[in-house]
Amino acid sequence: MTDDFPDYIDVDYTDGEGEDPADYPHVNDKIEKAIEVTREGLEEYENPVVMWTGGKDSTLTLYFVKEVAEQYDLEVPPVVFIDHYQHFDELIDFVEHWADEWDLEVIWARNTDVGDYVDENGLEPGDDIPIEELSEHNQHHVREILEYEEDTFPFLLDTYVGNHLLKTVALNDAIEEYDVDGIISGIRWDEQESRADETFFSPRHDPDIYPPHDRIQTILQFDEAAVWEAFWNFVVPDTVEAFPEEGYVPQGADDLPEGVEKEDVPVSPKYFAGFRSLGSEVSTDKAAEEPAWLQDLDSTTERAGRAQDKEDLMERLRDLGYM
């Protein structure tokens, strides 16, 4: 990381302050802002990356990156996928397939110290990992940063220690290794209370917490319904040749236009199966039987299928460098 960061970057860190999705009433307003922020992010930062989980929000973010890069003759940055060892198999397959289709450079961010211990000892999610078996780097995070005093921690993503080691440490190590100065991410104002005050360009400059960088948050202004509207009217028609240009909202996997298979569409199969959020295979359940975009998005919570103890930790995790 350069010593003068962020002196060479000229962005407005207050852009989006006090706003919410209602300030962008039409999907076209949301898209226009996403394109504006994406272009500025690609032009201002020297070593940006795109955070890609394979979920709808980060895939929409990646779509804007690809479109803006093509329109303005800019490079598509590498994408970072945090492999926390508890993903749905279908999600990994989805990411590998579309990374190949879109010719993406993928940085697989992993806490290999934890992963190797799990593999070598045949652990399953929920099994305990002794702190003393971790590397000095991970022990420092557990003892000094998290101030965790127990002798073991459970191999579970949706716990304070597990989430920090498997996601935050893995991400921060990748930021440092690849000299990243900006992360283009797909968080939204309406997702969680801890994200409601975020701005389009959000500084993360405290070297005691994370390698200094910025978050470029291009779809803050979208809500869940608008994400799906953008998918079926823009992302999918622009990606799938046989898909109607005017858009089409399928009522299920068997309702796709003629000549289009589910595998042709850049939408995770888990959304077709009723999942609205794709956390981990251990702690995420489907929200309903119908596809995610057909569910009651207004009066039910998007992350109802996730373990709520993790949601209660989001503010603390954000302070430590999580998305």
PDB file of C-alpha atoms in Angstrom:
ATOM      1  CA  MET A   1       0.000   0.000   0.000  1.00  0.00           C
ATOM      2  CA  THR A   2       1.403   3.430  -0.923  1.00  0.00           C
ATOM      3  CA  ASP A   3       2.526   5.636   1.965  1.00  0.00           C
ATOM      4  CA  ASP A   4       0.428   8.637   0.896  1.00  0.00           C
ATOM      5  CA  PHE A   5      -2.884   6.786   0.644  1.00  0.00           C
ATOM      6  CA  PRO A   6      -5.399   8.193   0.012  1.00  0.00           C
ATOM      7  CA  ASP A   7      -3.786  11.445  -1.223  1.00  0.00           C
ATOM      8  CA  TYR A   8      -3.851  10.457  -4.893  1.00  0.00           C
ATOM      9  CA  ILE A   9      -7.574   9.706  -4.784  1.00  0.00           C
ATOM     10  CA  ASP A  10     -10.103  12.499  -5.242  1.00  0.00           C
ATOM     11  CA  VAL A  11     -13.584  11.305  -4.306  1.00  0.00           C
ATOM     12  CA  ASP A  12     -16.416  12.758  -2.264  1.00  0.00           C
ATOM     13  CA  TYR A  13     -16.667  10.702   0.905  1.00  0.00           C
ATOM     14  CA  THR A  14     -19.943  12.439   1.785  1.00  0.00           C
ATOM     15  CA  ASP A  15     -21.733  11.394  -1.423  1.00  0.00           C
ATOM     16  CA  GLY A  16     -24.923   9.650  -0.325  1.00  0.00           C
ATOM     17  CA  GLU A  17     -24.976  11.052   3.201  1.00  0.00           C
ATOM     18  CA  GLY A  18     -28.507  11.214   4.581  1.00  0.00           C
ATOM     19  CA  GLU A  19     -29.964   9.436   1.546  1.00  0.00           C
ATOM     20  CA  ASP A  20     -31.978   6.249   1.223  1.00  0.00           C
ATOM     21  CA  PRO A  21     -33.482   4.264  -1.682  1.00  0.00           C
ATOM     22  CA  ALA A  22     -36.486   6.623  -1.839  1.00  0.00           C
ATOM     23  CA  ASP A  23     -34.161   9.361  -3.102  1.00  0.00           C
ATOM     24  CA  TYR A  24     -33.788   7.262  -6.269  1.00  0.00           C
ATOM     25  CA  PRO A  25     -37.463   6.517  -7.002  1.00  0.00           C
ATOM     26  CA  HIS A  26     -37.185   4.770 -10.377  1.00  0.00           C
ATOM     27  CA  VAL A  27     -34.920   1.877 -11.296  1.00  0.00           C
ATOM     28  CA  ASN A  28     -33.426   4.075 -14.011  1.00  0.00           C
ATOM     29  CA  ASP A  29     -32.406   6.614 -11.351  1.00  0.00           C
ATOM     30  CA  LYS A  30     -30.728   3.846  -9.382  1.00  0.00           C
ATOM     31  CA  ILE A  31     -28.919   2.555 -12.462  1.00  0.00           C
ATOM     32  CA  GLU A  32     -27.746   6.028 -13.446  1.00  0.00           C
ATOM     33  CA  LYS A  33     -26.198   6.526 -10.016  1.00  0.00           C
ATOM     34  CA  ALA A  34     -24.618   3.062 -10.079  1.00  0.00           C
ATOM     35  CA  ILE A  35     -22.976   3.827 -13.422  1.00  0.00           C
ATOM     36  CA  GLU A  36     -21.712   7.184 -12.136  1.00  0.00           C
ATOM     37  CA  VAL A  37     -20.151   5.702  -8.995  1.00  0.00           C
ATOM     38  CA  THR A  38     -18.748   2.696 -10.864  1.00  0.00           C
ATOM     39  CA  ARG A  39     -17.058   4.861 -13.479  1.00  0.00           C
ATOM     40  CA  GLU A  40     -15.543   7.118 -10.829  1.00  0.00           C
ATOM     41  CA  GLY A  41     -14.318   4.083  -8.928  1.00  0.00           C
ATOM     42  CA  LEU A  42     -12.672   2.524 -11.970  1.00  0.00           C
ATOM     43  CA  GLU A  43     -11.029   5.796 -12.949  1.00  0.00           C
ATOM     44  CA  GLU A  44      -9.856   7.001  -9.523  1.00  0.00           C
ATOM     45  CA  TYR A  45      -8.339   3.884  -7.997  1.00  0.00           C
ATOM     46  CA  GLU A  46      -5.102   2.306  -9.137  1.00  0.00           C
ATOM     47  CA  ASN A  47      -5.687  -1.232  -7.832  1.00  0.00           C
ATOM     48  CA  PRO A  48      -9.420  -1.795  -7.376  1.00  0.00           C
ATOM     49  CA  VAL A  49     -11.095  -5.163  -7.005  1.00  0.00           C
ATOM     50  CA  VAL A  50     -14.722  -6.248  -7.127  1.00  0.00           C
ATOM     51  CA  MET A  51     -16.127  -8.127  -4.150  1.00  0.00           C
ATOM     52  CA  TRP A  52     -18.129 -11.002  -5.634  1.00  0.00           C
ATOM     53  CA  THR A  53     -20.047 -13.540  -3.583  1.00  0.00           C
ATOM     54  CA  GLY A  54     -22.083 -15.052  -6.408  1.00  0.00           C
ATOM     55  CA  GLY A  55     -25.188 -13.502  -4.847  1.00  0.00           C
ATOM     56  CA  LYS A  56     -27.587 -11.153  -6.600  1.00  0.00           C
ATOM     57  CA  ASP A  57     -26.205  -7.893  -5.184  1.00  0.00           C
ATOM     58  CA  SER A  58     -22.556  -8.515  -5.990  1.00  0.00           C
ATOM     59  CA  THR A  59     -23.454  -9.960  -9.403  1.00  0.00           C
ATOM     60  CA  LEU A  60     -25.437  -6.800 -10.190  1.00  0.00           C
ATOM     61  CA  THR A  61     -22.426  -4.783  -9.053  1.00  0.00           C
ATOM     62  CA  LEU A  62     -20.178  -6.841 -11.311  1.00  0.00           C
ATOM     63  CA  TYR A  63     -22.595  -6.291 -14.220  1.00  0.00           C
ATOM     64  CA  PHE A  64     -22.241  -2.518 -13.828  1.00  0.00           C
ATOM     65  CA  VAL A  65     -18.455  -2.850 -13.666  1.00  0.00           C
ATOM     66  CA  LYS A  66     -18.371  -4.863 -16.880  1.00  0.00           C
ATOM     67  CA  GLU A  67     -20.754  -2.498 -18.686  1.00  0.00           C
ATOM     68  CA  VAL A  68     -18.913   0.655 -17.601  1.00  0.00           C
ATOM     69  CA  ALA A  69     -15.513  -0.842 -18.417  1.00  0.00           C
ATOM     70  CA  GLU A  70     -16.687  -1.728 -21.916  1.00  0.00           C
ATOM     71  CA  GLN A  71     -18.368   1.644 -22.528  1.00  0.00           C
ATOM     72  CA  TYR A  72     -15.446   3.773 -21.329  1.00  0.00           C
ATOM     73  CA  ASP A  73     -12.563   1.519 -22.391  1.00  0.00           C
ATOM     74  CA  LEU A  74     -11.509   0.686 -18.839  1.00  0.00           C
ATOM     75  CA  GLU A  75     -10.124  -2.514 -17.352  1.00  0.00           C
ATOM     76  CA  VAL A  76     -12.362  -4.949 -15.501  1.00  0.00           C
ATOM     77  CA  PRO A  77     -10.603  -5.394 -12.153  1.00  0.00           C
ATOM     78  CA  PRO A  78     -10.001  -8.774 -10.522  1.00  0.00           C
ATOM     79  CA  VAL A  79     -12.843 -10.118  -8.408  1.00  0.00           C
ATOM     80  CA  VAL A  80     -12.356 -11.269  -4.827  1.00  0.00           C
ATOM     81  CA  PHE A  81     -14.330 -14.287  -3.652  1.00  0.00           C
ATOM     82  CA  ILE A  82     -14.095 -15.011   0.073  1.00  0.00           C
ATOM     83  CA  ASP A  83     -14.107 -18.781   0.431  1.00  0.00           C
ATOM     84  CA  HIS A  84     -15.133 -19.424   4.027  1.00  0.00           C
ATOM     85  CA  TYR A  85     -15.346 -23.214   3.547  1.00  0.00           C
ATOM     86  CA  GLN A  86     -19.096 -23.347   4.262  1.00  0.00           C
ATOM     87  CA  HIS A  87     -20.582 -22.287   0.933  1.00  0.00           C
ATOM     88  CA  PHE A  88     -23.330 -24.104  -0.901  1.00  0.00           C
ATOM     89  CA  ASP A  89     -21.728 -26.306  -3.567  1.00  0.00           C
ATOM     90  CA  GLU A  90     -24.080 -24.772  -6.141  1.00  0.00           C
ATOM     91  CA  LEU A  91     -22.699 -21.327  -5.341  1.00  0.00           C
ATOM     92  CA  ILE A  92     -19.092 -22.363  -5.928  1.00  0.00           C
ATOM     93  CA  ASP A  93     -20.140 -23.984  -9.228  1.00  0.00           C
ATOM     94  CA  PHE A  94     -21.978 -20.794 -10.195  1.00  0.00           C
ATOM     95  CA  VAL A  95     -18.966 -18.582  -9.487  1.00  0.00           C
ATOM     96  CA  GLU A  96     -16.551 -20.857 -11.352  1.00  0.00           C
ATOM     97  CA  HIS A  97     -18.891 -21.094 -14.353  1.00  0.00           C
ATOM     98  CA  TRP A  98     -19.488 -17.345 -14.739  1.00  0.00           C
ATOM     99  CA  ALA A  99     -15.901 -16.436 -13.967  1.00  0.00           C
ATOM    100  CA  ASP A 100     -14.987 -18.569 -16.970  1.00  0.00           C
ATOM    101  CA  GLU A 101     -17.813 -17.177 -19.124  1.00  0.00           C
ATOM    102  CA  TRP A 102     -16.863 -13.587 -18.338  1.00  0.00           C
ATOM    103  CA  ASP A 103     -13.089 -14.178 -18.406  1.00  0.00           C
ATOM    104  CA  LEU A 104     -12.625 -12.878 -14.865  1.00  0.00           C
ATOM    105  CA  GLU A 105      -9.483 -12.993 -12.791  1.00  0.00           C
ATOM    106  CA  VAL A 106     -10.602 -14.446  -9.463  1.00  0.00           C
ATOM    107  CA  ILE A 107      -8.711 -13.911  -6.220  1.00  0.00           C
ATOM    108  CA  TRP A 108      -9.792 -16.680  -3.850  1.00  0.00           C
ATOM    109  CA  ALA A 109      -9.473 -15.141  -0.389  1.00  0.00           C
ATOM    110  CA  ARG A 110      -9.112 -17.904   2.173  1.00  0.00           C
ATOM    111  CA  ASN A 111      -7.867 -18.219   5.720  1.00  0.00           C
ATOM    112  CA  THR A 112      -5.833 -21.283   4.810  1.00  0.00           C
ATOM    113  CA  ASP A 113      -4.478 -21.697   8.340  1.00  0.00           C
ATOM    114  CA  VAL A 114      -7.994 -22.471   9.580  1.00  0.00           C
ATOM    115  CA  GLY A 115      -8.946 -24.353   6.417  1.00  0.00           C
ATOM    116  CA  ASP A 116      -5.902 -26.604   6.548  1.00  0.00           C
ATOM    117  CA  TYR A 117      -6.527 -27.457  10.196  1.00  0.00           C
ATOM    118  CA  VAL A 118     -10.141 -28.337   9.398  1.00  0.00           C
ATOM    119  CA  ASP A 119      -9.085 -30.587   6.495  1.00  0.00           C
ATOM    120  CA  GLU A 120      -6.241 -32.282   8.343  1.00  0.00           C
ATOM    121  CA  ASN A 121      -8.448 -33.107  11.327  1.00  0.00           C
ATOM    122  CA  GLY A 122     -11.620 -33.966   9.421  1.00  0.00           C
ATOM    123  CA  LEU A 123     -13.676 -31.340  11.226  1.00  0.00           C
ATOM    124  CA  GLU A 124     -17.316 -30.609  10.517  1.00  0.00           C
ATOM    125  CA  PRO A 125     -19.100 -27.271  11.038  1.00  0.00           C
ATOM    126  CA  GLY A 126     -19.613 -26.766  14.749  1.00  0.00           C
ATOM    127  CA  ASP A 127     -16.545 -28.740  15.809  1.00  0.00           C
ATOM    128  CA  ASP A 128     -14.139 -26.912  18.101  1.00  0.00           C
ATOM    129  CA  ILE A 129     -10.772 -25.560  16.968  1.00  0.00           C
ATOM    130  CA  PRO A 130      -8.118 -24.948  19.665  1.00  0.00           C
ATOM    131  CA  ILE A 131      -6.819 -21.395  19.595  1.00  0.00           C
ATOM    132  CA  GLU A 132      -3.285 -22.661  20.304  1.00  0.00           C
ATOM    133  CA  GLU A 133      -3.338 -24.580  17.015  1.00  0.00           C
ATOM    134  CA  LEU A 134      -3.765 -21.374  15.001  1.00  0.00           C
ATOM    135  CA  SER A 135      -0.961 -19.383  13.422  1.00  0.00           C
ATOM    136  CA  GLU A 136       0.521 -16.459  15.323  1.00  0.00           C
ATOM    137  CA  HIS A 137      -1.303 -14.143  12.907  1.00  0.00           C
ATOM    138  CA  ASN A 138      -4.705 -15.669  13.681  1.00  0.00           C
ATOM    139  CA  GLN A 139      -3.992 -15.901  17.410  1.00  0.00           C
ATOM    140  CA  HIS A 140      -3.227 -12.186  17.405  1.00  0.00           C
ATOM    141  CA  HIS A 141      -6.635 -11.472  15.869  1.00  0.00           C
ATOM    142  CA  VAL A 142      -8.451 -13.725  18.325  1.00  0.00           C
ATOM    143  CA  ARG A 143      -6.682 -12.612  21.497  1.00  0.00           C
ATOM    144  CA  GLU A 144      -5.678  -9.006  20.845  1.00  0.00           C
ATOM    145  CA  ILE A 145      -8.306  -7.701  18.438  1.00  0.00           C
ATOM    146  CA  LEU A 146     -11.388  -9.722  19.383  1.00  0.00           C
ATOM    147  CA  GLU A 147     -10.250 -10.110  23.015  1.00  0.00           C
ATOM    148  CA  TYR A 148     -11.617 -13.647  22.959  1.00  0.00           C
ATOM    149  CA  GLU A 149     -10.539 -15.594  26.054  1.00  0.00           C
ATOM    150  CA  GLU A 150     -11.840 -19.129  25.492  1.00  0.00           C
ATOM    151  CA  ASP A 151      -9.468 -21.997  24.633  1.00  0.00           C
ATOM    152  CA  THR A 152     -11.441 -23.051  21.546  1.00  0.00           C
ATOM    153  CA  PHE A 153     -13.917 -21.633  19.053  1.00  0.00           C
ATOM    154  CA  PRO A 154     -16.516 -23.465  16.951  1.00  0.00           C
ATOM    155  CA  PHE A 155     -15.878 -23.920  13.248  1.00  0.00           C
ATOM    156  CA  LEU A 156     -18.973 -21.929  12.326  1.00  0.00           C
ATOM    157  CA  LEU A 157     -19.242 -18.972  10.022  1.00  0.00           C
ATOM    158  CA  ASP A 158     -22.031 -17.201  11.878  1.00  0.00           C
ATOM    159  CA  THR A 159     -20.155 -16.618  15.119  1.00  0.00           C
ATOM    160  CA  TYR A 160     -18.010 -13.686  16.167  1.00  0.00           C
ATOM    161  CA  VAL A 161     -14.655 -15.498  15.965  1.00  0.00           C
ATOM    162  CA  GLY A 162     -15.585 -17.707  13.022  1.00  0.00           C
ATOM    163  CA  ASN A 163     -16.866 -14.847  10.892  1.00  0.00           C
ATOM    164  CA  HIS A 164     -13.872 -12.681  11.701  1.00  0.00           C
ATOM    165  CA  LEU A 165     -11.276 -15.351  10.898  1.00  0.00           C
ATOM    166  CA  LEU A 166     -13.002 -16.890   7.883  1.00  0.00           C
ATOM    167  CA  LYS A 167     -14.181 -13.663   6.258  1.00  0.00           C
ATOM    168  CA  THR A 168     -12.557 -10.514   7.643  1.00  0.00           C
ATOM    169  CA  VAL A 169      -9.029 -11.849   8.113  1.00  0.00           C
ATOM    170  CA  ALA A 170      -9.179 -13.613   4.747  1.00  0.00           C
ATOM    171  CA  LEU A 171     -10.292 -10.383   3.071  1.00  0.00           C
ATOM    172  CA  ASN A 172      -7.783  -8.140   4.828  1.00  0.00           C
ATOM    173  CA  ASP A 173      -4.933 -10.509   3.987  1.00  0.00           C
ATOM    174  CA  ALA A 174      -5.954 -10.394   0.318  1.00  0.00           C
ATOM    175  CA  ILE A 175      -6.147  -6.591   0.392  1.00  0.00           C
ATOM    176  CA  GLU A 176      -2.606  -6.461   1.699  1.00  0.00           C
ATOM    177  CA  GLU A 177      -1.224  -9.144  -0.619  1.00  0.00           C
ATOM    178  CA  TYR A 178      -2.657  -7.546  -3.764  1.00  0.00           C
ATOM    179  CA  ASP A 179      -2.055  -3.920  -2.711  1.00  0.00           C
ATOM    180  CA  VAL A 180      -5.761  -3.107  -3.092  1.00  0.00           C
ATOM    181  CA  ASP A 181      -6.771   0.526  -2.716  1.00  0.00           C
ATOM    182  CA  GLY A 182     -10.484   0.249  -3.490  1.00  0.00           C
ATOM    183  CA  ILE A 183     -13.082  -2.503  -3.087  1.00  0.00           C
ATOM    184  CA  ILE A 184     -16.169  -2.236  -5.277  1.00  0.00           C
ATOM    185  CA  SER A 185     -18.879  -3.886  -3.219  1.00  0.00           C
ATOM    186  CA  GLY A 186     -22.601  -4.579  -3.480  1.00  0.00           C
ATOM    187  CA  ILE A 187     -23.990  -3.626  -0.083  1.00  0.00           C
ATOM    188  CA  ARG A 188     -27.307  -1.771   0.169  1.00  0.00           C
ATOM    189  CA  TRP A 189     -28.744   0.777   2.581  1.00  0.00           C
ATOM    190  CA  ASP A 190     -31.876  -1.266   3.201  1.00  0.00           C
ATOM    191  CA  GLU A 191     -30.134  -4.569   4.001  1.00  0.00           C
ATOM    192  CA  GLN A 192     -29.190  -3.963   7.607  1.00  0.00           C
ATOM    193  CA  GLU A 193     -29.265  -1.124  10.112  1.00  0.00           C
ATOM    194  CA  SER A 194     -25.464  -1.189  10.285  1.00  0.00           C
ATOM    195  CA  ARG A 195     -25.291  -0.231   6.585  1.00  0.00           C
ATOM    196  CA  ALA A 196     -27.960   2.488   6.546  1.00  0.00           C
ATOM    197  CA  ASP A 197     -25.458   5.325   7.017  1.00  0.00           C
ATOM    198  CA  GLU A 198     -22.921   4.178   4.441  1.00  0.00           C
ATOM    199  CA  THR A 199     -21.817   6.504   1.637  1.00  0.00           C
ATOM    200  CA  PHE A 200     -20.937   5.668  -1.952  1.00  0.00           C
ATOM    201  CA  PHE A 201     -17.226   6.129  -1.199  1.00  0.00           C
ATOM    202  CA  SER A 202     -16.445   4.911   2.294  1.00  0.00           C
ATOM    203  CA  PRO A 203     -12.932   5.246   3.765  1.00  0.00           C
ATOM    204  CA  ARG A 204     -11.268   2.410   5.646  1.00  0.00           C
ATOM    205  CA  HIS A 205      -7.987   4.100   6.535  1.00  0.00           C
ATOM    206  CA  ASP A 206      -7.124   2.955  10.070  1.00  0.00           C
ATOM    207  CA  PRO A 207      -4.027   0.753   9.662  1.00  0.00           C
ATOM    208  CA  ASP A 208      -4.566  -0.738  13.132  1.00  0.00           C
ATOM    209  CA  ILE A 209      -7.794  -2.372  11.899  1.00  0.00           C
ATOM    210  CA  TYR A 210      -7.278  -3.145   8.204  1.00  0.00           C
ATOM    211  CA  PRO A 211      -4.945  -2.373   5.307  1.00  0.00           C
ATOM    212  CA  PRO A 212      -5.996   1.191   4.333  1.00  0.00           C
ATOM    213  CA  HIS A 213      -8.404   1.234   1.408  1.00  0.00           C
ATOM    214  CA  ASP A 214     -11.786   2.589   0.326  1.00  0.00           C
ATOM    215  CA  ARG A 215     -15.100   0.866  -0.266  1.00  0.00           C
ATOM    216  CA  ILE A 216     -16.817   1.875  -3.514  1.00  0.00           C
ATOM    217  CA  GLN A 217     -20.464   1.032  -2.901  1.00  0.00           C
ATOM    218  CA  THR A 218     -22.272   1.331  -6.186  1.00  0.00           C
ATOM    219  CA  ILE A 219     -25.729  -0.087  -5.413  1.00  0.00           C
ATOM    220  CA  LEU A 220     -26.503   1.399  -1.995  1.00  0.00           C
ATOM    221  CA  GLN A 221     -29.601   3.005  -3.541  1.00  0.00           C
ATOM    222  CA  PHE A 222     -31.180  -0.286  -4.636  1.00  0.00           C
ATOM    223  CA  ASP A 223     -33.695  -2.200  -2.567  1.00  0.00           C
ATOM    224  CA  GLU A 224     -34.312  -5.913  -2.993  1.00  0.00           C
ATOM    225  CA  ALA A 225     -37.187  -5.474  -5.463  1.00  0.00           C
ATOM    226  CA  ALA A 226     -35.156  -3.060  -7.586  1.00  0.00           C
ATOM    227  CA  VAL A 227     -32.258  -5.528  -7.719  1.00  0.00           C
ATOM    228  CA  TRP A 228     -34.539  -8.154  -9.241  1.00  0.00           C
ATOM    229  CA  GLU A 229     -36.120  -5.590 -11.568  1.00  0.00           C
ATOM    230  CA  ALA A 230     -32.655  -4.718 -12.840  1.00  0.00           C
ATOM    231  CA  PHE A 231     -31.793  -8.401 -13.265  1.00  0.00           C
ATOM    232  CA  TRP A 232     -34.764  -9.437 -15.369  1.00  0.00           C
ATOM    233  CA  ASN A 233     -34.879  -6.231 -17.428  1.00  0.00           C
ATOM    234  CA  PHE A 234     -31.188  -5.458 -17.900  1.00  0.00           C
ATOM    235  CA  VAL A 235     -28.647  -7.979 -16.585  1.00  0.00           C
ATOM    236  CA  VAL A 236     -30.202 -11.138 -18.023  1.00  0.00           C
ATOM    237  CA  PRO A 237     -31.308  -9.689 -21.409  1.00  0.00           C
ATOM    238  CA  ASP A 238     -27.817  -8.200 -21.860  1.00  0.00           C
ATOM    239  CA  THR A 239     -26.149 -11.494 -20.933  1.00  0.00           C
ATOM    240  CA  VAL A 240     -28.333 -14.166 -22.541  1.00  0.00           C
ATOM    241  CA  GLU A 241     -28.712 -13.869 -26.305  1.00  0.00           C
ATOM    242  CA  ALA A 242     -32.002 -15.751 -26.467  1.00  0.00           C
ATOM    243  CA  PHE A 243     -33.611 -13.746 -23.677  1.00  0.00           C
ATOM    244  CA  PRO A 244     -36.195 -11.100 -24.711  1.00  0.00           C
ATOM    245  CA  GLU A 245     -34.566  -7.672 -24.991  1.00  0.00           C
ATOM    246  CA  GLU A 246     -37.578  -6.056 -23.348  1.00  0.00           C
ATOM    247  CA  GLY A 247     -37.125  -8.282 -20.300  1.00  0.00           C
ATOM    248  CA  TYR A 248     -39.179 -11.090 -18.843  1.00  0.00           C
ATOM    249  CA  VAL A 249     -39.856 -12.212 -15.266  1.00  0.00           C
ATOM    250  CA  PRO A 250     -39.998 -16.033 -15.077  1.00  0.00           C
ATOM    251  CA  GLN A 251     -42.381 -17.680 -12.651  1.00  0.00           C
ATOM    252  CA  GLY A 252     -39.874 -20.462 -12.022  1.00  0.00           C
ATOM    253  CA  ALA A 253     -37.055 -22.481 -13.586  1.00  0.00           C
ATOM    254  CA  ASP A 254     -39.546 -24.114 -15.970  1.00  0.00           C
ATOM    255  CA  ASP A 255     -40.862 -20.753 -17.165  1.00  0.00           C
ATOM    256  CA  LEU A 256     -37.793 -19.428 -18.941  1.00  0.00           C
ATOM    257  CA  PRO A 257     -38.099 -18.238 -22.554  1.00  0.00           C
ATOM    258  CA  GLU A 258     -37.714 -20.821 -25.298  1.00  0.00           C
ATOM    259  CA  GLY A 259     -34.110 -21.770 -25.848  1.00  0.00           C
ATOM    260  CA  VAL A 260     -32.988 -20.545 -22.407  1.00  0.00           C
ATOM    261  CA  GLU A 261     -31.952 -22.939 -19.641  1.00  0.00           C
ATOM    262  CA  LYS A 262     -31.433 -22.094 -15.992  1.00  0.00           C
ATOM    263  CA  GLU A 263     -27.688 -22.583 -16.449  1.00  0.00           C
ATOM    264  CA  ASP A 264     -27.684 -19.867 -19.127  1.00  0.00           C
ATOM    265  CA  VAL A 265     -28.899 -17.229 -16.692  1.00  0.00           C
ATOM    266  CA  PRO A 266     -26.480 -15.426 -14.303  1.00  0.00           C
ATOM    267  CA  VAL A 267     -28.797 -16.021 -11.346  1.00  0.00           C
ATOM    268  CA  SER A 268     -27.778 -18.518  -8.673  1.00  0.00           C
ATOM    269  CA  PRO A 269     -29.931 -21.663  -8.701  1.00  0.00           C
ATOM    270  CA  LYS A 270     -30.484 -21.169  -4.978  1.00  0.00           C
ATOM    271  CA  TYR A 271     -32.663 -18.137  -5.769  1.00  0.00           C
ATOM    272  CA  PHE A 272     -34.795 -20.274  -8.062  1.00  0.00           C
ATOM    273  CA  ALA A 273     -35.124 -22.733  -5.151  1.00  0.00           C
ATOM    274  CA  GLY A 274     -36.554 -20.135  -2.785  1.00  0.00           C
ATOM    275  CA  PHE A 275     -33.496 -18.743  -1.016  1.00  0.00           C
ATOM    276  CA  ARG A 276     -33.417 -14.953  -0.708  1.00  0.00           C
ATOM    277  CA  SER A 277     -30.010 -14.762   0.930  1.00  0.00           C
ATOM    278  CA  LEU A 278     -26.962 -16.969   0.403  1.00  0.00           C
ATOM    279  CA  GLY A 279     -24.956 -17.067   3.625  1.00  0.00           C
ATOM    280  CA  SER A 280     -23.627 -20.516   4.418  1.00  0.00           C
ATOM    281  CA  GLU A 281     -25.012 -23.993   3.849  1.00  0.00           C
ATOM    282  CA  VAL A 282     -24.945 -24.524   7.611  1.00  0.00           C
ATOM    283  CA  SER A 283     -27.012 -21.544   8.738  1.00  0.00           C
ATOM    284  CA  THR A 284     -29.136 -20.435   5.773  1.00  0.00           C
ATOM    285  CA  ASP A 285     -32.510 -21.891   4.857  1.00  0.00           C
ATOM    286  CA  LYS A 286     -34.870 -21.149   2.007  1.00  0.00           C
ATOM    287  CA  ALA A 287     -37.368 -18.407   2.772  1.00  0.00           C
ATOM    288  CA  ALA A 288     -40.266 -19.930   0.798  1.00  0.00           C
ATOM    289  CA  GLU A 289     -40.971 -22.382  -1.989  1.00  0.00           C
ATOM    290  CA  GLU A 290     -41.341 -19.856  -4.815  1.00  0.00           C
ATOM    291  CA  PRO A 291     -38.315 -18.147  -6.418  1.00  0.00           C
ATOM    292  CA  ALA A 292     -36.815 -15.258  -4.456  1.00  0.00           C
ATOM    293  CA  TRP A 293     -38.080 -12.499  -6.762  1.00  0.00           C
ATOM    294  CA  LEU A 294     -41.695 -13.734  -6.516  1.00  0.00           C
ATOM    295  CA  GLN A 295     -41.835 -13.739  -2.734  1.00  0.00           C
ATOM    296  CA  ASP A 296     -43.385 -11.006  -0.582  1.00  0.00           C
ATOM    297  CA  LEU A 297     -40.413  -8.647  -0.585  1.00  0.00           C
ATOM    298  CA  ASP A 298     -42.201  -5.805   1.202  1.00  0.00           C
ATOM    299  CA  SER A 299     -43.541  -7.407   4.361  1.00  0.00           C
ATOM    300  CA  THR A 300     -40.984 -10.181   4.977  1.00  0.00           C
ATOM    301  CA  THR A 301     -37.303  -9.837   5.757  1.00  0.00           C
ATOM    302  CA  GLU A 302     -34.708 -10.635   3.137  1.00  0.00           C
ATOM    303  CA  ARG A 303     -32.425 -12.445   5.579  1.00  0.00           C
ATOM    304  CA  ALA A 304     -35.114 -14.364   7.419  1.00  0.00           C
ATOM    305  CA  GLY A 305     -33.392 -17.600   6.430  1.00  0.00           C
ATOM    306  CA  ARG A 306     -30.130 -16.630   8.114  1.00  0.00           C
ATOM    307  CA  ALA A 307     -29.074 -17.251  11.703  1.00  0.00           C
ATOM    308  CA  GLN A 308     -29.982 -14.120  13.609  1.00  0.00           C
ATOM    309  CA  ASP A 309     -27.087 -14.303  16.060  1.00  0.00           C
ATOM    310  CA  LYS A 310     -24.851 -13.326  13.156  1.00  0.00           C
ATOM    311  CA  GLU A 311     -27.049 -10.377  12.244  1.00  0.00           C
ATOM    312  CA  ASP A 312     -26.682  -9.021  15.778  1.00  0.00           C
ATOM    313  CA  LEU A 313     -22.911  -8.926  15.282  1.00  0.00           C
ATOM    314  CA  MET A 314     -22.897  -6.927  12.046  1.00  0.00           C
ATOM    315  CA  GLU A 315     -21.970  -3.568  13.550  1.00  0.00           C
ATOM    316  CA  ARG A 316     -18.996  -4.997  15.445  1.00  0.00           C
ATOM    317  CA  LEU A 317     -17.879  -6.986  12.403  1.00  0.00           C
ATOM    318  CA  ARG A 318     -18.084  -3.896  10.192  1.00  0.00           C
ATOM    319  CA  ASP A 319     -15.810  -2.034  12.610  1.00  0.00           C
ATOM    320  CA  LEU A 320     -13.272  -4.837  12.217  1.00  0.00           C
ATOM    321  CA  GLY A 321     -13.270  -4.671   8.425  1.00  0.00           C
ATOM    322  CA  TYR A 322     -16.129  -6.904   7.316  1.00  0.00           C
ATOM    323  CA  MET A 323     -18.363  -5.773   4.452  1.00  0.00           C
TER     324      MET A 323
END
